[in-house]
Structure formats: C-alpha cells, structure tokens
Short mmCIF file of N, CA, C and O in Angstrom, two decimals:
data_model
loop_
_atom_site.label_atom_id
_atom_site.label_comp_id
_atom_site.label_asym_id
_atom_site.label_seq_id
_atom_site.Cartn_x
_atom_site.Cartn_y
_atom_site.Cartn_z
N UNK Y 367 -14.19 9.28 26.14
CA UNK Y 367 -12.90 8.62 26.19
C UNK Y 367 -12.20 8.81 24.84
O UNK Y 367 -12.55 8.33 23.76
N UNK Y 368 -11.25 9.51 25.07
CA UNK Y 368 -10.31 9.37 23.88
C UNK Y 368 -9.41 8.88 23.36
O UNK Y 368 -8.45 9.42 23.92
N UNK Y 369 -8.90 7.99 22.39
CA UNK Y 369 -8.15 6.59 22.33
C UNK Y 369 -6.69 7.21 21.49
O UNK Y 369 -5.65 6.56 21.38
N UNK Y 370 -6.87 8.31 21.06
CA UNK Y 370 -5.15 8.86 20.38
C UNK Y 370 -3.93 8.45 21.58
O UNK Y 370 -2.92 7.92 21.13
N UNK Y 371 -3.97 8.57 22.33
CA UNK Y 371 -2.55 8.23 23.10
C UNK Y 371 -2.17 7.01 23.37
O UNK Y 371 -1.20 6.52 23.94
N UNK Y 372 -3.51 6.41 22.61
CA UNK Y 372 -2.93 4.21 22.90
C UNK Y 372 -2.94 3.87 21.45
O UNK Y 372 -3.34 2.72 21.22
N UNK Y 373 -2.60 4.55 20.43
CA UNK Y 373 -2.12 4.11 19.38
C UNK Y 373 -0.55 3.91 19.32
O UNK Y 373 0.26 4.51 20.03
N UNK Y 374 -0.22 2.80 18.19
CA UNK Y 374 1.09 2.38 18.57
C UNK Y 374 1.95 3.51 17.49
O UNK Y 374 1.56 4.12 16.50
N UNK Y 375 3.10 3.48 18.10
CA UNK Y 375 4.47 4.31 17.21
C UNK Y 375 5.45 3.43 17.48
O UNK Y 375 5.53 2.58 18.37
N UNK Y 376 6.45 3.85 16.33
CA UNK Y 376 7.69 3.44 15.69
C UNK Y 376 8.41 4.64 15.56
O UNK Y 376 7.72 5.63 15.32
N UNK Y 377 9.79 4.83 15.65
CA UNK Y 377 10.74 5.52 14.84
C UNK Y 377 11.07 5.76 13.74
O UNK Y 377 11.71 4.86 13.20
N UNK Y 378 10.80 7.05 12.87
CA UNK Y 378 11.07 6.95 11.74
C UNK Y 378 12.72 6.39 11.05
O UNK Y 378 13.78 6.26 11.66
N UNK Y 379 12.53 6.23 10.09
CA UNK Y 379 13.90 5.47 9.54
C UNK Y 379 15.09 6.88 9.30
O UNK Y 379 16.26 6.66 9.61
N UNK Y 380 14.78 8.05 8.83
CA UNK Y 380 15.29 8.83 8.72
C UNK Y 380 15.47 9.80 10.06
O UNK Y 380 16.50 9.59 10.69
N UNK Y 381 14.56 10.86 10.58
CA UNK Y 381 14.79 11.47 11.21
C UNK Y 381 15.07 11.31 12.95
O UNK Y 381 15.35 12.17 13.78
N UNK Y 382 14.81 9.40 13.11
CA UNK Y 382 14.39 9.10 14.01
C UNK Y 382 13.34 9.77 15.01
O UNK Y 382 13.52 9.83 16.23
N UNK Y 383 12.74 10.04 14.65
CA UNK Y 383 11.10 11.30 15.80
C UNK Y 383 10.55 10.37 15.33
O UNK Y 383 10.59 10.08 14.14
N UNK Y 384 9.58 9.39 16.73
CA UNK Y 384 8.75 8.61 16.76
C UNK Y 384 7.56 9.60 16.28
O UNK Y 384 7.40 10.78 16.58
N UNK Y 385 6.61 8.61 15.25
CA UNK Y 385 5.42 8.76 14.55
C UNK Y 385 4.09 7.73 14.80
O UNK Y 385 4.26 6.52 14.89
N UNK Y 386 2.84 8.30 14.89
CA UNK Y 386 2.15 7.48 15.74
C UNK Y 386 1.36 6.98 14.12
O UNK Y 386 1.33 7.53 13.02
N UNK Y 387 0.67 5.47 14.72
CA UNK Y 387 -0.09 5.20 13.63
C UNK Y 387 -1.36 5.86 12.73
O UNK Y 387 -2.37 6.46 13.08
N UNK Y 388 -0.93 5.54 11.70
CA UNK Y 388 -2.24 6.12 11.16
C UNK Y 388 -3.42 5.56 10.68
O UNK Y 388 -3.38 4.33 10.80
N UNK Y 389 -4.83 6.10 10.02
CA UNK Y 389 -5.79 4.84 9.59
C UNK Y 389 -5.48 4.05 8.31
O UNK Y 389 -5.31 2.87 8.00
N UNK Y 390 -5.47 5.38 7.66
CA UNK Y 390 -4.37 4.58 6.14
C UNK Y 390 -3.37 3.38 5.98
O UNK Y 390 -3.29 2.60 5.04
N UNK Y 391 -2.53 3.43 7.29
CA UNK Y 391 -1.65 2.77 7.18
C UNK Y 391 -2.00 1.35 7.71
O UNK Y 391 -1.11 0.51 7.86
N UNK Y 392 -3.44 1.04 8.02
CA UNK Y 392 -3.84 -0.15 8.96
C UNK Y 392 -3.32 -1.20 8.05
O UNK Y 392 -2.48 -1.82 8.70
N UNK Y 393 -3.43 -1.69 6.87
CA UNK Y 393 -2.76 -2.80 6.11
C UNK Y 393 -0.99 -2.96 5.93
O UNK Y 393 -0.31 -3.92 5.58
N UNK Y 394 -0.66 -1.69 6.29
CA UNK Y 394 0.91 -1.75 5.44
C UNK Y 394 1.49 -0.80 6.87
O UNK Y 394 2.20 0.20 6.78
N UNK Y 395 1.01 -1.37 8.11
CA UNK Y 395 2.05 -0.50 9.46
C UNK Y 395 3.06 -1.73 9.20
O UNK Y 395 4.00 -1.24 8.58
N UNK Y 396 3.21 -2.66 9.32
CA UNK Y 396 4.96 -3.25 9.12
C UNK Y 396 5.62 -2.68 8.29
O UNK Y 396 6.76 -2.30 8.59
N UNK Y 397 5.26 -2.53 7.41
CA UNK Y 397 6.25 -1.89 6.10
C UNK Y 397 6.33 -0.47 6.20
O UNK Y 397 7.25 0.03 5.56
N UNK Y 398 5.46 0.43 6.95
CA UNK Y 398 5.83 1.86 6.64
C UNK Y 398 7.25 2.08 7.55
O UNK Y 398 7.60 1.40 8.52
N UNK Y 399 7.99 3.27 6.91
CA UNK Y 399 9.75 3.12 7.96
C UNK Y 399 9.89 4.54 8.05
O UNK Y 399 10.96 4.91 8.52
N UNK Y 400 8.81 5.70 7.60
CA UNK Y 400 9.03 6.77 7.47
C UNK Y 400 8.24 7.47 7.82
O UNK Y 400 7.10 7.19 7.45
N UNK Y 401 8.45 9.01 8.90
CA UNK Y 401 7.04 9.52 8.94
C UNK Y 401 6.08 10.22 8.29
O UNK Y 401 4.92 10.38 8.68
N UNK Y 402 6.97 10.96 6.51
CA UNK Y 402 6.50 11.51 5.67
C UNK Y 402 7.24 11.46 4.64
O UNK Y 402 8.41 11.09 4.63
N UNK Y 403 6.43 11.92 3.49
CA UNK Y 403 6.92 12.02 2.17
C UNK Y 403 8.23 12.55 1.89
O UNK Y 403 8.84 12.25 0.86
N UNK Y 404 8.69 13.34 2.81
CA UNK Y 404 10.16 14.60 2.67
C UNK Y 404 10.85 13.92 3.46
O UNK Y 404 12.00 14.30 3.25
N UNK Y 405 10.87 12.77 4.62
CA UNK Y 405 11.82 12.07 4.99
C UNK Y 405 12.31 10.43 3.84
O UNK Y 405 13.34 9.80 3.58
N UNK Y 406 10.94 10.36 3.49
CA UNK Y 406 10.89 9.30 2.07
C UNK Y 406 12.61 9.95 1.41
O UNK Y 406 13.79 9.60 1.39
N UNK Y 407 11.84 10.92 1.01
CA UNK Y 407 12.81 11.51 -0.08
C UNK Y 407 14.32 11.50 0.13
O UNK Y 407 15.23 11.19 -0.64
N UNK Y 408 14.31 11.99 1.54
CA UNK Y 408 16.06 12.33 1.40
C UNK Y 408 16.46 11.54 2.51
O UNK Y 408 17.14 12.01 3.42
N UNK Y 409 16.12 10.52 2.47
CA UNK Y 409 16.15 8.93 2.88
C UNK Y 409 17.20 8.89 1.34
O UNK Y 409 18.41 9.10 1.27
N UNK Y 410 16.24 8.53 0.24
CA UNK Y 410 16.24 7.80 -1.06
C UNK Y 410 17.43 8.85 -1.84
O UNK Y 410 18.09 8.45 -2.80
N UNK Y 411 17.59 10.35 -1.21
CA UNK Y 411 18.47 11.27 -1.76
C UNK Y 411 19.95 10.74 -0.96
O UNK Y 411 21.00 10.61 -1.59
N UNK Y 412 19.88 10.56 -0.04
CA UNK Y 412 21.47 10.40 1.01
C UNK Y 412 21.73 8.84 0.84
O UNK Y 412 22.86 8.44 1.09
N UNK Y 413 20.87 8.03 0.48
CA UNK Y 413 21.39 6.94 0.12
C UNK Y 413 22.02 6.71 -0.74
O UNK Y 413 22.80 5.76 -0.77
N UNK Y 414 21.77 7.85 -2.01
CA UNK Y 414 21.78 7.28 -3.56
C UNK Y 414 23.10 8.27 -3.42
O UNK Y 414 23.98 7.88 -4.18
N UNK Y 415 23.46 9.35 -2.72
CA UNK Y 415 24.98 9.67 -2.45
C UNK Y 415 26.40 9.18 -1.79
O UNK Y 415 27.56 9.35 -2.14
N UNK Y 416 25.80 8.49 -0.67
CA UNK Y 416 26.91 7.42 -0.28
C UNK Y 416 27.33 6.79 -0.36
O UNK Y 416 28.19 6.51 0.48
#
C-alpha cells in the first residue's frame, strides 16, 4: 500500500501549482506558502517592485 496520494496539498503563493506535503515540513505545514526556493525568491523580488 502506498500512502503518497493521501498526503495533503496547498497552492503555492506564487505560482499557484498545488504542492504536496513534505516530511521536513511536518512542524511548519501552516506556515509554508511556497513550493520552492525560486518561487520564495521572486515572490520577495515582485513584491519589493510594486
């Protein structure tokens, strides 16, 4: 039995493409809003321009 397809996802904050959970993230899934480091970024790049 394999349990990857009943893990939960969210929408990333930037690219919107739902991202599924990860193990890392088991303490801090409320707070993560992004699905990677390069949406982090130009999240924090297009904000700091508008």
């Amino acid at each position: 039995m394999h349990l990857k397809p009943h893990l939960p996802s969210k929408p990333c904050g930037h690219c919107q493409r739902p991202f599924a959970w990860r193990r890392k993230w088991a303490r801090c899934w409320t707070e993560v809003r992004y699905c990677s480091e390069r949406c982090r970024r130009e999240a924090r790049r297009a904000g700091a321009t508008s």
